[in-house]
Coordinates of N, CA and C in Angstrom, one line a residue:
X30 N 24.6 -70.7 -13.8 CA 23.8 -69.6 -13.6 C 22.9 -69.5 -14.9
X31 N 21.2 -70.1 -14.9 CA 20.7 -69.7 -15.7 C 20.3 -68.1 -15.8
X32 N 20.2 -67.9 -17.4 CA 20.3 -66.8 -18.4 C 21.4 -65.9 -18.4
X33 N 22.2 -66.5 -17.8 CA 23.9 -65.7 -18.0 C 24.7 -65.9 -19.3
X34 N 24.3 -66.6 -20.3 CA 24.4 -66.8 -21.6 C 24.8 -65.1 -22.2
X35 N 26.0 -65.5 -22.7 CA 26.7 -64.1 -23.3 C 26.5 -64.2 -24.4
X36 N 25.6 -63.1 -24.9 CA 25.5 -63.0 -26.7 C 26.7 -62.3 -27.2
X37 N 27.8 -63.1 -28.2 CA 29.0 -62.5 -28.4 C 28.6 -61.3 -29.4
X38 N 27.0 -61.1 -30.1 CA 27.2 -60.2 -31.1 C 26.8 -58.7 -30.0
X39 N 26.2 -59.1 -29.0 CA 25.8 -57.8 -28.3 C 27.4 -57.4 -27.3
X40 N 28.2 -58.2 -26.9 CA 29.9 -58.2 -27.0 C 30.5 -57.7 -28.1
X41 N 30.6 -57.6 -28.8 CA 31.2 -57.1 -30.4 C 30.7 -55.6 -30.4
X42 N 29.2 -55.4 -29.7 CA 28.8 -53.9 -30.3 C 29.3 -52.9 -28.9
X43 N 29.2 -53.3 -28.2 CA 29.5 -52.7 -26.8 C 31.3 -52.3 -27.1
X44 N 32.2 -53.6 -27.8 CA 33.1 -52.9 -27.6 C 33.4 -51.9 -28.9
X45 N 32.4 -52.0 -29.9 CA 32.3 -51.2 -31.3 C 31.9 -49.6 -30.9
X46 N 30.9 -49.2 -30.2 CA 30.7 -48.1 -29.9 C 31.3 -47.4 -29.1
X47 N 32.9 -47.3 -28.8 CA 33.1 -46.4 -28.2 C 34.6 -46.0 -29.6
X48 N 34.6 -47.1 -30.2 CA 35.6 -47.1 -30.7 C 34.8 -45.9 -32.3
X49 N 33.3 -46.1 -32.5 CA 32.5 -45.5 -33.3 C 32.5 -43.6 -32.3
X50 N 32.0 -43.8 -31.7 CA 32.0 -42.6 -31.0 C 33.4 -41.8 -30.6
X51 N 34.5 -42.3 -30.8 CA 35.9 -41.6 -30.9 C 35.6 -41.0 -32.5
X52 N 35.4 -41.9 -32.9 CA 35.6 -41.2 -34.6 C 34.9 -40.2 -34.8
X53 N 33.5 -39.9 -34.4 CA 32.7 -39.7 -35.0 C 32.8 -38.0 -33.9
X54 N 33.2 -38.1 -32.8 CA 33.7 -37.2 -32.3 C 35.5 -36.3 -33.0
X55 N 36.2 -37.4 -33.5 CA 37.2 -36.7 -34.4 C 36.9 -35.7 -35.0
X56 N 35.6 -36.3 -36.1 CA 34.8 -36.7 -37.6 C 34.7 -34.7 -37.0
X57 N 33.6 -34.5 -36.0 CA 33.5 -33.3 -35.4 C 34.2 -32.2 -34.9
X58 N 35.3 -32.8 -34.7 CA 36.1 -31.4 -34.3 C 37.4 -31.3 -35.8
X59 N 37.5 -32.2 -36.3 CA 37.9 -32.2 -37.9 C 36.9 -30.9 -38.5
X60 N 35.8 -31.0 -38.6 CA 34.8 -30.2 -39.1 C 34.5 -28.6 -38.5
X61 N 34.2 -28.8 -37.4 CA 34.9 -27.1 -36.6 C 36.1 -26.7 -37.3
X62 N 37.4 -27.4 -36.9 CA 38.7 -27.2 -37.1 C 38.7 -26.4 -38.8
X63 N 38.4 -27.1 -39.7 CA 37.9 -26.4 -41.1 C 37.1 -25.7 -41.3
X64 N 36.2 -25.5 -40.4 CA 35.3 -24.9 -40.8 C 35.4 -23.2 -40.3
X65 N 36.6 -23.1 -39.0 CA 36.6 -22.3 -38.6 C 37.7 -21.2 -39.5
X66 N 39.0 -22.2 -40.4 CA 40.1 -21.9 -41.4 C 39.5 -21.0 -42.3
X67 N 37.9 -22.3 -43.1 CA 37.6 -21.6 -44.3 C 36.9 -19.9 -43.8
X68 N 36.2 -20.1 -42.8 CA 35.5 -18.6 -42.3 C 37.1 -17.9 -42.1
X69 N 38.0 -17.9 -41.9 CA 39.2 -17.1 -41.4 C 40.0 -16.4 -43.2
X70 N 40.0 -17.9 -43.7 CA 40.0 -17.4 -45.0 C 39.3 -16.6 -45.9
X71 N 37.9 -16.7 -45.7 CA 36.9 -15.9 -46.7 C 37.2 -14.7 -46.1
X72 N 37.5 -14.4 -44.9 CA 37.0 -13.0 -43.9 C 38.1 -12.6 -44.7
X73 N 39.5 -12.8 -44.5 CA 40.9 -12.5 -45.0 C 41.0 -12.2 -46.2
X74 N 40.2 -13.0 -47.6 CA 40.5 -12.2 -48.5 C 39.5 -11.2 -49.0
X75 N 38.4 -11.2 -48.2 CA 37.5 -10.1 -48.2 C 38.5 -8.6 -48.2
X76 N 39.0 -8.5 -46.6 CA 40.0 -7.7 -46.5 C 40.8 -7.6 -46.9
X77 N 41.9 -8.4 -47.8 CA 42.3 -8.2 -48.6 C 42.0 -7.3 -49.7
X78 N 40.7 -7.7 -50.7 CA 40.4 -7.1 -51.7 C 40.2 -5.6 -51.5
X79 N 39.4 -4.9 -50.2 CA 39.1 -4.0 -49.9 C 40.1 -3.4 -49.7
X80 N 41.0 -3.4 -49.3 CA 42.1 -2.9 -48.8 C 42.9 -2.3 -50.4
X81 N 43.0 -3.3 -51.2 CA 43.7 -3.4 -52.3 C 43.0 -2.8 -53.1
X82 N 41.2 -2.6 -53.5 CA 41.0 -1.9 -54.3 C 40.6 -0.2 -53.5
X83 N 40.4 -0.2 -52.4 CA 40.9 1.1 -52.2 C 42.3 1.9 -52.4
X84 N 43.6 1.1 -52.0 CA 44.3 2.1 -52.6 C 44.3 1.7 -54.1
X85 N 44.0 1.1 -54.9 CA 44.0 1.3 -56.3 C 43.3 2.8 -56.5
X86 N 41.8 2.7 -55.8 CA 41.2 3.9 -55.9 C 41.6 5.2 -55.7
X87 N 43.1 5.0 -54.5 CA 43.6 6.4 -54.4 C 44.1 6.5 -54.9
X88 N 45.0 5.6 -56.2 CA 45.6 6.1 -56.9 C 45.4 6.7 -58.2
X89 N 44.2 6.3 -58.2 CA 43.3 6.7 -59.6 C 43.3 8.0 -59.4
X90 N 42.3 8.2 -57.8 CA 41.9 9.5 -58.2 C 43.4 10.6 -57.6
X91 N 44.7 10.0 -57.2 CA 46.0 10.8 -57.5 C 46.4 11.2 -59.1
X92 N 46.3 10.3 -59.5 CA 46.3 10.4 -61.5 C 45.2 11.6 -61.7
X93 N 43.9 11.1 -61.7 CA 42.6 11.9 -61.8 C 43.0 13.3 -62.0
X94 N 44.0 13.7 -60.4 CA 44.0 14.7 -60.1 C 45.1 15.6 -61.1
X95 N 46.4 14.6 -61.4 CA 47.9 15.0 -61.8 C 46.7 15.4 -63.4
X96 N 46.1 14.7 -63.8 CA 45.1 15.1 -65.4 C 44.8 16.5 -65.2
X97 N 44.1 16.8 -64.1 CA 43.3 17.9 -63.6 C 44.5 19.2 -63.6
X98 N 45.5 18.8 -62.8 CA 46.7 19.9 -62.4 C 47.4 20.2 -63.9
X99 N 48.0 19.1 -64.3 CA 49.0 19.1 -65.2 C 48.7 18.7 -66.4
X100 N 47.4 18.2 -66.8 CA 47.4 17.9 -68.2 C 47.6 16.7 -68.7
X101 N 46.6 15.9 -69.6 CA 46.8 14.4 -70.4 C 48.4 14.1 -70.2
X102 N 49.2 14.7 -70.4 CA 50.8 14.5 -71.1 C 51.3 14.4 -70.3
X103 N 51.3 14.7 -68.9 CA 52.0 14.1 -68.0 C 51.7 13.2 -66.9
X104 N 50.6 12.6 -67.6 CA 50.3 11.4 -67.3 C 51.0 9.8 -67.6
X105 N 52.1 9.6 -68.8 CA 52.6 9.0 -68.3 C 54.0 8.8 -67.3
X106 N 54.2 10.3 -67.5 CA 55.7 10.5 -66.3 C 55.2 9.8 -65.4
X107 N 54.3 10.7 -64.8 CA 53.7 10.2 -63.4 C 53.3 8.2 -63.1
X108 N 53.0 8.2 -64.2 CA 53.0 6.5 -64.4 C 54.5 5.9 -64.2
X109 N 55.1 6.2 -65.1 CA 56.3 5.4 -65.3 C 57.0 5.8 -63.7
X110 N 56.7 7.3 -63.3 CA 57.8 7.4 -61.4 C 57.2 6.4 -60.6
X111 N 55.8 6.1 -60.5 CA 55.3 4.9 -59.7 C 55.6 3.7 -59.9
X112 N 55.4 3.0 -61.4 CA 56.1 2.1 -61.3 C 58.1 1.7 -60.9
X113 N 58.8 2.7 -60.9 CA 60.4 2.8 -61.0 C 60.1 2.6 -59.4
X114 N 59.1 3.2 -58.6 CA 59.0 3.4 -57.0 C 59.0 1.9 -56.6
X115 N 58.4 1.4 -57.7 CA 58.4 -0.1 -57.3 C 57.2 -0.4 -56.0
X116 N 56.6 0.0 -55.8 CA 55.7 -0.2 -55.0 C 55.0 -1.6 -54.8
X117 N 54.9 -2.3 -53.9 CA 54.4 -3.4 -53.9 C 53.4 -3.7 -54.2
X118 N 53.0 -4.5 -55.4 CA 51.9 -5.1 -56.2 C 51.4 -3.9 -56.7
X119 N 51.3 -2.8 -57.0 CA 50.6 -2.0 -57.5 C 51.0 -2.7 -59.4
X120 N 50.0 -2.6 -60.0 CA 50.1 -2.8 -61.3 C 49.8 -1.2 -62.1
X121 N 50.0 -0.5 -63.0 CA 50.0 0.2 -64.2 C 49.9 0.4 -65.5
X122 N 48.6 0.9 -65.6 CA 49.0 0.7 -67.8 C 48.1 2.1 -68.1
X123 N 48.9 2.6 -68.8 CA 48.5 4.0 -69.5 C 48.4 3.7 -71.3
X124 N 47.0 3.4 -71.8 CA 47.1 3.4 -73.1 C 46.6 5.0 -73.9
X125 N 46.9 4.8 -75.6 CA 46.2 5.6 -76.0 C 44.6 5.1 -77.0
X126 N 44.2 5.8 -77.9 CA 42.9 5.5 -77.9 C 43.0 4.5 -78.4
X127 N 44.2 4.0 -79.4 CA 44.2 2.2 -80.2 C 44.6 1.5 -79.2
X128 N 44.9 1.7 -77.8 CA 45.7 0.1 -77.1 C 47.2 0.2 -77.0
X129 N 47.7 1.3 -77.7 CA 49.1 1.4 -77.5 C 49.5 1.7 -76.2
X130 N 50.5 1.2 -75.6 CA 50.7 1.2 -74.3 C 51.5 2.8 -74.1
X131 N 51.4 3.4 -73.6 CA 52.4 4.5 -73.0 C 53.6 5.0 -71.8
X132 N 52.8 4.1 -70.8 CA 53.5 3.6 -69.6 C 52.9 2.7 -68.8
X133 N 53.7 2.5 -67.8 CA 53.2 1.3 -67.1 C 53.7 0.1 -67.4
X134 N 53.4 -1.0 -66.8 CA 54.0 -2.7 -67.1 C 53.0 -3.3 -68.6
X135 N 51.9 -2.6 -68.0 CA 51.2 -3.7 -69.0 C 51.4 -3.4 -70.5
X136 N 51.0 -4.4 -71.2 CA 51.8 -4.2 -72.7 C 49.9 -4.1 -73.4
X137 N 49.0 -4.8 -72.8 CA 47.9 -4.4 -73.7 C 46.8 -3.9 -72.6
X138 N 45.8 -3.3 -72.7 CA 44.8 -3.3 -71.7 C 43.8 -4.4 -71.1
X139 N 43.5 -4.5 -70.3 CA 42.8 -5.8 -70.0 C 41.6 -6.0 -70.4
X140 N 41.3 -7.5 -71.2 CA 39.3 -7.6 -71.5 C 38.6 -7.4 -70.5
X141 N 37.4 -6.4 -70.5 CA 36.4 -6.4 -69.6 C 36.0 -5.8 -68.6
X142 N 37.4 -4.7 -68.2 CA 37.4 -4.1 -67.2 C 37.0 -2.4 -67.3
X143 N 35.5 -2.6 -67.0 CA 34.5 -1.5 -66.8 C 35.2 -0.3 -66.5
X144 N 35.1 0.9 -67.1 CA 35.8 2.0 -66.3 C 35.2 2.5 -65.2
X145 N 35.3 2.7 -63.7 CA 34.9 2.2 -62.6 C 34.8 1.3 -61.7
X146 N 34.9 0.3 -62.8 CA 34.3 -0.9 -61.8 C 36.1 -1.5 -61.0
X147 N 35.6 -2.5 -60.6 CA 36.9 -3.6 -59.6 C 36.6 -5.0 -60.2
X148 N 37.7 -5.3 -60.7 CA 37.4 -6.9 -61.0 C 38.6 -7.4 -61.1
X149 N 38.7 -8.4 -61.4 CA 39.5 -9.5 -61.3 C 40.0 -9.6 -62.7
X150 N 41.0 -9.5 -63.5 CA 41.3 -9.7 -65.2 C 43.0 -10.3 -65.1
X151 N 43.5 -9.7 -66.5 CA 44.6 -10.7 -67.1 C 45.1 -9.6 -68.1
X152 N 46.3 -9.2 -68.0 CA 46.9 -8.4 -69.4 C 48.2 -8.9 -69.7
X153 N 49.1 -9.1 -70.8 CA 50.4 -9.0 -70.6 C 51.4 -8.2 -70.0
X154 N 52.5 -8.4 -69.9 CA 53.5 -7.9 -69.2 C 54.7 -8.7 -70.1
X155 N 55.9 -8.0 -70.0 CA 57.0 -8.0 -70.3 C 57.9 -9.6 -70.0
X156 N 56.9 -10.0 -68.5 CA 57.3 -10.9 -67.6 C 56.4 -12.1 -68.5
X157 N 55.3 -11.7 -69.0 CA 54.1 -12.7 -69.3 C 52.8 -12.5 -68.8
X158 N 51.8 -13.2 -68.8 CA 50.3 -12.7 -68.6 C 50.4 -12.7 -67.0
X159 N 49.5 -11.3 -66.1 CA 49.6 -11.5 -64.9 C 48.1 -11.3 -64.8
X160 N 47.9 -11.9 -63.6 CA 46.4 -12.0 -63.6 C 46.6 -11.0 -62.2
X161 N 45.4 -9.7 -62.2 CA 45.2 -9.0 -60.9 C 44.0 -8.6 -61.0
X162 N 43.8 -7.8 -59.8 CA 42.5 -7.2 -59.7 C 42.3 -5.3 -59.8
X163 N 41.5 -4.5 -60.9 CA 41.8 -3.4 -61.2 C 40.8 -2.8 -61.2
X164 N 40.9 -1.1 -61.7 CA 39.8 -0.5 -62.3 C 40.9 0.6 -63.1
X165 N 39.8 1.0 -63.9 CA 40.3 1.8 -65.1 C 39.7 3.2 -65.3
X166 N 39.9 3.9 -65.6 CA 39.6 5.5 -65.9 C 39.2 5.5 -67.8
X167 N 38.2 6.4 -67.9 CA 38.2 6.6 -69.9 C 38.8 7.9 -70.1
X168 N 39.7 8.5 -69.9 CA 40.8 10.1 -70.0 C 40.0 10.8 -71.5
X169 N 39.8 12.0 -71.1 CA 39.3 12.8 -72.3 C 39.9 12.6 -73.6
X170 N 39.7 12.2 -74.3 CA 40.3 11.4 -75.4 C 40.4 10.1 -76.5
X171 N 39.7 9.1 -75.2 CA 39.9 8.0 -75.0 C 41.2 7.4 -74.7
X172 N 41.8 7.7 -74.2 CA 42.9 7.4 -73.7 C 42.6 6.2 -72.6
X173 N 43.3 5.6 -72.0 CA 42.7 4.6 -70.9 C 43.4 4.1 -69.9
X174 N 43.5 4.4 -68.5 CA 44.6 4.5 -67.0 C 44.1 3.0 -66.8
X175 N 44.7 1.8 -66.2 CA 44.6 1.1 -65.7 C 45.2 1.1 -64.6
X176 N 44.7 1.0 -62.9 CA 45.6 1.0 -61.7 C 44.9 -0.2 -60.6
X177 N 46.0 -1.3 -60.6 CA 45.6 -2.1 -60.0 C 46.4 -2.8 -58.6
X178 N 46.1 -4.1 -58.9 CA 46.7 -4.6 -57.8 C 47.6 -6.0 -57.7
X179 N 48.1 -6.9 -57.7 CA 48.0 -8.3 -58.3 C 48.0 -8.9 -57.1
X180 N 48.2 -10.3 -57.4 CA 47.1 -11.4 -56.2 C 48.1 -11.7 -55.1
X181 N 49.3 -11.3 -55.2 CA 50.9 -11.7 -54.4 C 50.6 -11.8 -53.3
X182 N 50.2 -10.9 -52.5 CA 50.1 -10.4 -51.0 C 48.8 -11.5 -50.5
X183 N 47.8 -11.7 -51.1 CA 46.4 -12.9 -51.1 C 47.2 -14.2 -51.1
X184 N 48.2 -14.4 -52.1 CA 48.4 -16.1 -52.2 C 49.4 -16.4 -51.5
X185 N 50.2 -15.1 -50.8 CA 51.3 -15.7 -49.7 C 50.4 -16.0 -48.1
X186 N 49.3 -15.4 -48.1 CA 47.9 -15.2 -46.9 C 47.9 -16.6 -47.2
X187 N 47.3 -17.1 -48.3 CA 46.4 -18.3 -48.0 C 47.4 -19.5 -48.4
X188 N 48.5 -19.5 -48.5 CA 50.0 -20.4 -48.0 C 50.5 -20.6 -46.7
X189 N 50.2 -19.4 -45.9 CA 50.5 -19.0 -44.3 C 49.3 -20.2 -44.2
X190 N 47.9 -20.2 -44.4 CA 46.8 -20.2 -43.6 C 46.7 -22.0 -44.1
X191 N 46.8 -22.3 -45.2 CA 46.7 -23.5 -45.3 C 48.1 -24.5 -44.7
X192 N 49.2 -24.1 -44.3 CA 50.0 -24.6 -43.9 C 49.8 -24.4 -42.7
X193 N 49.3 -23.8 -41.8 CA 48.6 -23.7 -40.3 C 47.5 -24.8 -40.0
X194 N 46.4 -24.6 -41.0 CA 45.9 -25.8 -41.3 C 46.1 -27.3 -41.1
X195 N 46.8 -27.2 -41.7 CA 47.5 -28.7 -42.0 C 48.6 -28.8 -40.4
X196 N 48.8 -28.0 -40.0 CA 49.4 -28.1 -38.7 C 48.1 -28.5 -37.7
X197 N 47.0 -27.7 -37.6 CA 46.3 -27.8 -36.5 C 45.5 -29.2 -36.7
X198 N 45.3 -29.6 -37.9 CA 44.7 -31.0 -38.2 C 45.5 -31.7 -38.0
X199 N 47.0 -31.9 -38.2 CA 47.7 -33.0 -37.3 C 47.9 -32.8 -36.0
X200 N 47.8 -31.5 -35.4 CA 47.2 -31.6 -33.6 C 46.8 -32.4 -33.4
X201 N 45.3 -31.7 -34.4 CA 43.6 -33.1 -33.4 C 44.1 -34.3 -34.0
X202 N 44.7 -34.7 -35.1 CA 44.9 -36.0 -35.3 C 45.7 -36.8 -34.1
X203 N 46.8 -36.0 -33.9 CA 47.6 -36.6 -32.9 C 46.9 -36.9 -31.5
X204 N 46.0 -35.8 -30.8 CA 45.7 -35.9 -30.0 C 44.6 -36.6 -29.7
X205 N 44.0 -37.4 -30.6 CA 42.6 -38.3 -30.5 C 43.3 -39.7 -30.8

């Protein structure tokens, strides 16, 4: 039969392209698959933080208020009952106007943390340096409330989420 002549490299690609197109379809739902984790994760610790620096906030302005009712001086009772309450992740540090601690875990106040504001810092502890996220009060005096949060409840989230992860990627692995 002339022109029935089989070109083995147009053979080679024929059977290359499907074996190219499995991957490259993997390659794609690999990328959804993560892509949908990381959006699950950002959304998660979004809510997290908000969650966490609102009740910080209510407890500020619970303090705020025990200032208002009862006076500078019973500000750290009220510190030290919350922490003995043990409450989960809540952090506490009541200084006076040099940094001396009065109550609470923390042993120094944290660098940088705006009175007002929410951020992310580092103080010691009895335990060692803990890294959380806070805001702080300036008490008539200079005195200074720290009430925060620490990261425990976020890094057990994103242990759950990346060990799911790594489950649903050996799904699609398995199943392709």
């Amino acid at each position: 039969v002339r022109g029935a002549v089989s070109d083995p490299a147009a053979s080679r690609t024929l059977r290359l392209r499907p074996v190219v197109f499995t991957a490259f379809a993997m390659m794609v739902v690999l990328a959804v698959v993560f892509s949908a984790f990381l959006i699950v994760n950002l959304s998660a610790e979004e809510v997290f933080r908000d969650r966490e620096r609102s009740d910080a906030q209510t407890e500020m302005t619970w303090l705020k208020d025990v200032y208002r009712r009862e006076g500078l001086a019973e500000i750290p009772r009220h510190v030290d009952r919350r922490v003995r309450q043990g409450w989960t992740g809540q952090i506490y540090g009541f200084f006076d106007p040099s940094g001396r601690p009065l109550a609470g875990k923390l042993l120094a106040p944290p660098h940088g943390l705006e009175p007002g504001g929410w951020r992310r810092v580092s103080a010691p502890t009895a335990a060692g340096s803990l890294e959380f996220d806070a805001t702080a009060w300036n008490a008539p005096g200079g005195s200074l409330l720290v009430v925060g949060h620490d990261l425990v409840g976020a890094r057990q989230f994103e242990r759950a989420l990346l060990f799911a992860l790594a489950g649903a990627l050996a799904l699609v692995a398995a199943a392709s």
